[in-house]
Structure formats: C-alpha cells, structure tokens
Amino acid sequence: MAAEKSKVLIVGGTGYLGKRLVKASLAAGHQTYVLHRPEIGVDIDKVQLLLSFKHQGAHLLTGSFDDHHSLVNAVKVVDVVICAISGVHIRTHQILLQLKLVHAIKEAGNVKRFLPSEFGTDPAKMDNAMEPGRITFDDKMKVRKAIEEAGIPHTYVSANCFAGYFLGGLCQPGQILPSKDHVVLLGDGNPPAIYVDEDDIAMYTIKAIDDPRTLNKTVYISPPKNILSQRQVVEIWEKLIGKELHKSSISKEEFLAAMKEQDYSEQVGLTHYYHVCYEGCLTNFEIGMEEWKPLNFIRKSTTPPSNNTCAATYNYH
Ligand SMILES: NC(=O)c1ccc[n+]([C@@H]2O[C@H](COP(=O)([O-])OP(=O)(O)OC[C@H]3O[C@@H](n4cnc5c(N)ncnc54)[C@H](OP(=O)(O)O)[C@@H]3O)[C@@H](O)[C@H]2O)c1
C-alpha cells in the first residue's frame, strides 16, 4: 500500500509564491492547511483568496506570529511546514519572523520536515555579498542556524530567479514587461543565470517534502534549459516578436553608482541583480553531481518570453 502523503501547512499562503505552493500541494494530493493571520482585517482580496483555497479543499487555520500558542497549535496538526513569508524588500521583508515559527515547531515536536522561506539564491554561497542586499542572505542564514540548533528536520529550496521578476523585463531591474524596442544589457550580458517558472518552483518544492533524499539537504531547482545569459533571454524574445531590439549596456561601475542614488529597498534588490547578472553568482559553483536526479517531468513555461520547453530537474546536496 502506498505510504500516506504528509499533511502540509503553508505559512504565507496568501503571498506571491505561497498561493502557488497551496495549489501545488492540493494538486499533489496532500491534505493542505493554510495559516492565515487575524491581522488581515478587511483585506477583501485576501479573504477571497483564502475562500478559494477552501473551495479547492484546503483547511484554513488561524494563527498569528504574535501568538506563540496559535503557531504551536497550527503546526501540531501537520507533518510538514512550508513557510513562504515575504522576503523582498520592495514588498516587505519578514524573514526573521520565522524564528518564532522555529520556536513553535521545536515546542510542538511533531514536524517531520520544515522548509523555511528561501526560494532564491543559496544564502550559504553568499558570504561575500554586498551591502545592503546581503541582509536577505544573512537573515536566511540566521533562520537556518536556528533550525539546525533546534534539531528540526528540514529542506532548503534554492529556486534561483523567479521567472516573473527577471524574464518578464528581459533581466532589467525595475521592469517586468518586455520592451519591443530597446534593452539595456547588464555589462556584456553574458553571465548565465537560472530562471524558473514560479509554478514549477512550487511543484518541485512539494515533490521534495516526502523525498528522503532531500532530508536536511539543499535542493537546487536548476533545469538545464533554463540556464541562460541575458543575451540569450533577449534572443528568445527577439525570435518571438520577429524583431531585433536596439541594445545598450550599463557597465558595472555605472550600475553601482546609479544604485547608490536609490532608496534602501531598491538598493537591496539591485544588489541581488548585480550578483546574479554581473558576477554570475547562481552558476559559479559546483553542485554535488554524484546525486544528480532528473525528474521524469516536462513542463512548458508560461512566463514570457521563455516559451521554450523546460526539462525540469533538481539537484540536491
Ligand atoms: N528568487 C527570486 O527571484 C525571488 C523573488 C521573490 C521572492 N523570493 C523569495 O520567496 C519567498 C516568498 O516571497 P514572496 O514574494 O512570495 O512573499 P510575499 O508575496 O511578499 O508575502 C508572502 C506572505 O508573507 C506574509 N506576511 C507578510 N508580513 C507578515 C507578517 N508581519 N506576519 C505574518 N505574515 C506576513 C503575507 O501574509 P498576508 O497575506 O497575511 O499579509 C504573505 O502571505 C521569500 O523568501 C523571498 O525572498 C525569491
């Protein structure tokens, strides 16, 4: 008889990635619980989103980061907790709130797997990241440290670049729609990065939760066909629209000087673009290939301009 699927609690299920995690968990047949906070007040869109989860079969649980017992009670109901709390400064950055969740998981004592809110660049590889953007990696590492000190079984998901943020604007910071005339290349536009459709990220995250090979490991979502330089992204778009874009380029010195003129939250995001697009930080290290495991799955990316079929795979170490 097939083993029973884990019961899953999604924290941050109303967010950009979180709602996809809820959908993917339900689609994979997990009993899915969504924590919602009383603080949402009269946010009618959030309430309707939560109701739509309920109609799709999710169970709604009320809990607040300001109420420890509510968190303990919520995590006691499930086997796996996935947190997708916000961590993008131009929206909000609440990564360290997870320390309260770690505390609750430790006290509850029943959780077989915790996946903290990561889903980006592996923070363990970003020791030398620049200010002010390094706060994202530093805070995610603080959460990892708390998880490991508490002895909580975990999986970290390094999902590389969300396609919606990066591909939509042809890897130009501050743009999420592709231009039909002109593109600014970051430097020579050649360092490769890894762009992953957010629905795919959610699906692979859910695939990892009951997989014994990913226990206490980092999963890298890096489908080989999604490893592209900015120039290659632009080429795909040019083929789609049947037109060559006018190209200019911004040197790293100009990029860094312009960054200093921006406000703090913009600077955090721009630092991340710098590491990804000028330094190639997503592809400049080796992943333990001895355990490479292709998943038998082909998915068509829906995010423009990447209409190529992605053979999705994950690596873990
Ligand atoms: N790799 C990439 O390119 C990339 C891009 C974006 C994000 N990420 C990462 O993905 C993860 C999720 O980010 P996201 O953009 O999906 O997040 P988001 O949409 O900004 O927010 C996610 C959730 O955080 C909750 N939240 C915010 N403040 C809270 C508070 N004070 N107390 C309790 N809950 C709170 C929200 O709940 P309410 O609805 O109740 O407010 C929402 O459900 C982060 O770790 C982020 O760093 C990676």
Tab-separated table of N, CA, C and O and ligand atoms in Angstrom, residues 11-18 36-37 39-40 46 65 83-88 91-92 94-95 97 117-121 136 140 159-163 165-166 201, ligand 1:
chain	number	residue	atom	x	y	z
A	11	VAL	N	2.593	28.416	5.439
A	11	VAL	CA	2.582	29.712	6.132
A	11	VAL	C	2.973	30.751	5.083
A	11	VAL	O	3.955	30.563	4.366
A	12	GLY	N	2.206	31.831	4.988
A	12	GLY	CA	2.470	32.793	3.907
A	12	GLY	C	1.768	32.363	2.624
A	12	GLY	O	2.180	32.732	1.522
A	13	GLY	N	0.703	31.592	2.776
A	13	GLY	CA	-0.008	31.029	1.618
A	13	GLY	C	-0.751	32.068	0.790
A	13	GLY	O	-1.183	31.768	-0.320
A	14	THR	N	-0.882	33.272	1.309
A	14	THR	CA	-1.553	34.316	0.534
A	14	THR	C	-0.566	35.107	-0.327
A	14	THR	O	-0.964	36.036	-1.028
A	15	GLY	N	0.719	34.734	-0.256
A	15	GLY	CA	1.731	35.515	-0.966
A	15	GLY	C	1.920	35.081	-2.406
A	15	GLY	O	1.262	34.155	-2.907
A	16	TYR	N	2.855	35.752	-3.059
A	16	TYR	CA	3.136	35.521	-4.483
A	16	TYR	C	3.534	34.065	-4.736
A	16	TYR	O	2.996	33.396	-5.617
A	17	LEU	N	4.485	33.567	-3.947
A	17	LEU	CA	4.849	32.156	-4.105
A	17	LEU	C	3.905	31.266	-3.301
A	17	LEU	O	3.544	30.166	-3.734
A	18	GLY	N	3.494	31.753	-2.109
A	18	GLY	CA	2.704	30.921	-1.204
A	18	GLY	C	1.429	30.391	-1.837
A	18	GLY	O	1.066	29.226	-1.654
A	36	HIS	N	-3.696	31.567	8.259
A	36	HIS	CA	-3.978	32.969	7.929
A	36	HIS	C	-4.015	33.760	9.214
A	36	HIS	O	-4.352	33.262	10.273
A	37	ARG	N	-3.606	34.993	9.087
A	37	ARG	CA	-3.454	35.774	10.318
A	37	ARG	C	-4.636	36.690	10.522
A	37	ARG	O	-5.155	37.284	9.552
A	39	GLU	N	-4.636	39.525	11.535
A	39	GLU	CA	-4.277	40.919	11.209
A	39	GLU	C	-4.709	41.312	9.798
A	39	GLU	O	-4.587	42.478	9.421
A	40	ILE	N	-5.184	40.367	8.969
A	40	ILE	CA	-5.534	40.782	7.595
A	40	ILE	C	-6.752	41.707	7.558
A	40	ILE	O	-7.021	42.337	6.541
A	46	LYS	N	-7.650	39.230	0.060
A	46	LYS	CA	-7.023	38.110	0.800
A	46	LYS	C	-8.095	37.140	1.274
A	46	LYS	O	-7.934	35.924	1.207
A	65	PHE	N	1.845	35.407	14.271
A	65	PHE	CA	3.232	35.401	14.755
A	65	PHE	C	3.336	36.100	16.109
A	65	PHE	O	4.334	35.964	16.788
A	83	CYS	N	7.181	27.462	4.775
A	83	CYS	CA	6.957	28.892	5.004
A	83	CYS	C	7.360	29.672	3.759
A	83	CYS	O	8.444	29.455	3.209
A	84	ALA	N	6.478	30.566	3.338
A	84	ALA	CA	6.785	31.425	2.183
A	84	ALA	C	6.544	32.877	2.584
A	84	ALA	O	6.025	33.680	1.809
A	85	ILE	N	6.944	33.188	3.818
A	85	ILE	CA	6.739	34.573	4.279
A	85	ILE	C	7.596	35.517	3.445
A	85	ILE	O	8.607	35.116	2.864
A	86	SER	N	7.175	36.769	3.420
A	86	SER	CA	7.781	37.725	2.491
A	86	SER	C	9.265	37.957	2.762
A	86	SER	O	9.708	37.957	3.910
A	87	GLY	N	9.988	38.174	1.667
A	87	GLY	CA	11.416	38.409	1.774
A	87	GLY	C	11.921	39.212	0.605
A	87	GLY	O	13.024	38.997	0.108
A	88	VAL	N	11.101	40.141	0.124
A	88	VAL	CA	11.506	41.028	-0.972
A	88	VAL	C	11.317	42.453	-0.460
A	88	VAL	O	10.190	42.864	-0.172
A	91	ARG	N	8.620	44.814	-1.454
A	91	ARG	CA	7.281	44.470	-0.941
A	91	ARG	C	7.401	44.551	0.583
A	91	ARG	O	7.270	45.626	1.132
A	92	THR	N	7.678	43.446	1.256
A	92	THR	CA	8.047	43.504	2.676
A	92	THR	C	9.057	42.400	2.935
A	92	THR	O	9.152	41.425	2.187
A	94	GLN	N	10.127	39.913	5.980
A	94	GLN	CA	9.775	39.447	7.329
A	94	GLN	C	10.467	38.130	7.645
A	94	GLN	O	9.955	37.331	8.431
A	95	ILE	N	11.613	37.907	7.033
A	95	ILE	CA	12.285	36.604	7.155
A	95	ILE	C	12.532	36.216	8.625
A	95	ILE	O	12.311	35.066	9.019
A	97	LEU	N	10.886	36.834	11.231
A	97	LEU	CA	9.692	36.398	11.983
A	97	LEU	C	9.669	34.875	12.094
A	97	LEU	O	9.088	34.311	13.022
A	117	SER	N	11.334	29.954	4.378
A	117	SER	CA	11.170	30.844	3.228
A	117	SER	C	12.543	31.198	2.663
A	117	SER	O	13.244	32.053	3.205
A	118	GLU	N	12.903	30.500	1.603
A	118	GLU	CA	14.194	30.743	0.928
A	118	GLU	C	13.899	31.023	-0.539
A	118	GLU	O	13.706	32.127	-0.946
A	119	PHE	N	13.907	29.958	-1.363
A	119	PHE	CA	13.399	30.043	-2.743
A	119	PHE	C	14.147	31.051	-3.623
A	119	PHE	O	13.554	31.676	-4.497
A	120	GLY	N	15.438	31.232	-3.352
A	120	GLY	CA	16.191	32.157	-4.204
A	120	GLY	C	17.618	31.673	-4.321
A	120	GLY	O	17.888	30.473	-4.430
A	121	THR	N	18.545	32.634	-4.282
A	121	THR	CA	19.979	32.329	-4.252
A	121	THR	C	20.278	31.585	-2.959
A	121	THR	O	19.739	31.936	-1.905
A	136	THR	N	19.343	39.961	3.041
A	136	THR	CA	18.463	38.841	2.678
A	136	THR	C	19.138	37.514	3.010
A	136	THR	O	18.525	36.619	3.600
A	140	LYS	N	18.357	34.886	6.151
A	140	LYS	CA	18.002	33.487	5.849
A	140	LYS	C	18.978	32.526	6.539
A	140	LYS	O	18.582	31.446	6.989
A	159	ALA	N	15.777	28.242	-5.384
A	159	ALA	CA	14.974	28.222	-6.621
A	159	ALA	C	15.537	29.152	-7.691
A	159	ALA	O	14.931	29.326	-8.737
A	160	ASN	N	16.667	29.775	-7.378
A	160	ASN	CA	17.291	30.710	-8.332
A	160	ASN	C	16.361	31.894	-8.621
A	160	ASN	O	15.714	32.372	-7.705
A	161	CYS	N	16.252	32.347	-9.881
A	161	CYS	CA	15.477	33.577	-10.146
A	161	CYS	C	14.027	33.247	-10.462
A	161	CYS	O	13.764	32.419	-11.349
A	162	PHE	N	13.097	33.925	-9.807
A	162	PHE	CA	11.698	33.805	-10.201
A	162	PHE	C	11.581	34.349	-11.628
A	162	PHE	O	11.986	35.487	-11.907
A	163	ALA	N	10.993	33.564	-12.499
A	163	ALA	CA	10.908	33.979	-13.903
A	163	ALA	C	10.122	35.280	-14.054
A	163	ALA	O	10.488	36.150	-14.839
A	165	TYR	N	9.811	37.872	-12.172
A	165	TYR	CA	10.568	39.075	-11.840
A	165	TYR	C	11.657	39.353	-12.858
A	165	TYR	O	11.924	40.489	-13.210
A	166	PHE	N	12.340	38.284	-13.297
A	166	PHE	CA	13.549	38.501	-14.096
A	166	PHE	C	13.294	38.433	-15.602
A	166	PHE	O	13.797	39.261	-16.348
A	201	ILE	N	8.499	26.075	-9.390
A	201	ILE	CA	9.162	26.130	-8.071
A	201	ILE	C	8.257	25.490	-7.021
A	201	ILE	O	8.691	24.668	-6.205
B	1	LIG	N1	14.309	34.014	-6.312
B	1	LIG	C1	13.577	35.076	-6.572
B	1	LIG	O1	13.677	35.674	-7.643
B	1	LIG	C2	12.577	35.527	-5.550
B	1	LIG	C3	11.661	36.523	-5.873
B	1	LIG	C4	10.708	36.880	-4.934
B	1	LIG	C5	10.696	36.262	-3.686
B	1	LIG	N2	11.619	35.315	-3.380
B	1	LIG	C6	11.605	34.657	-2.057
B	1	LIG	O2	10.402	33.911	-1.946
B	1	LIG	C7	9.916	33.963	-0.606
B	1	LIG	C8	8.448	34.419	-0.616
B	1	LIG	O3	8.391	35.732	-1.158
B	1	LIG	P1	7.045	36.332	-1.783
B	1	LIG	O4	7.450	37.470	-2.667
B	1	LIG	O5	6.235	35.227	-2.343
B	1	LIG	O6	6.336	36.923	-0.491
B	1	LIG	P2	5.094	37.963	-0.408
B	1	LIG	O7	4.141	37.703	-1.512
B	1	LIG	O8	5.635	39.364	-0.302
B	1	LIG	O9	4.454	37.621	1.017
B	1	LIG	C9	4.254	36.283	1.443
B	1	LIG	C10	3.496	36.193	2.710
B	1	LIG	O10	4.099	36.889	3.793
B	1	LIG	C11	3.066	37.144	4.719
B	1	LIG	N3	3.442	38.199	5.667
B	1	LIG	C12	3.963	39.411	5.377
B	1	LIG	N4	4.152	40.098	6.527
B	1	LIG	C13	3.723	39.291	7.542
B	1	LIG	C14	3.649	39.431	8.942
B	1	LIG	N5	4.064	40.546	9.540
B	1	LIG	N6	3.148	38.407	9.656
B	1	LIG	C15	2.737	37.277	9.047
B	1	LIG	N7	2.774	37.077	7.718
B	1	LIG	C16	3.264	38.081	6.978
B	1	LIG	C17	1.914	37.585	3.854
B	1	LIG	O11	0.725	37.344	4.603
B	1	LIG	P3	-0.556	38.307	4.485
B	1	LIG	O12	-1.160	37.982	3.160
B	1	LIG	O13	-1.373	37.899	5.651
B	1	LIG	O14	-0.041	39.720	4.542
B	1	LIG	C18	2.036	36.705	2.639
B	1	LIG	O15	1.223	35.553	2.727
B	1	LIG	C19	10.874	34.879	0.158
B	1	LIG	O16	11.810	34.100	0.871
B	1	LIG	C20	11.575	35.665	-0.923
B	1	LIG	O17	12.883	36.081	-0.548
B	1	LIG	C21	12.553	34.918	-4.299
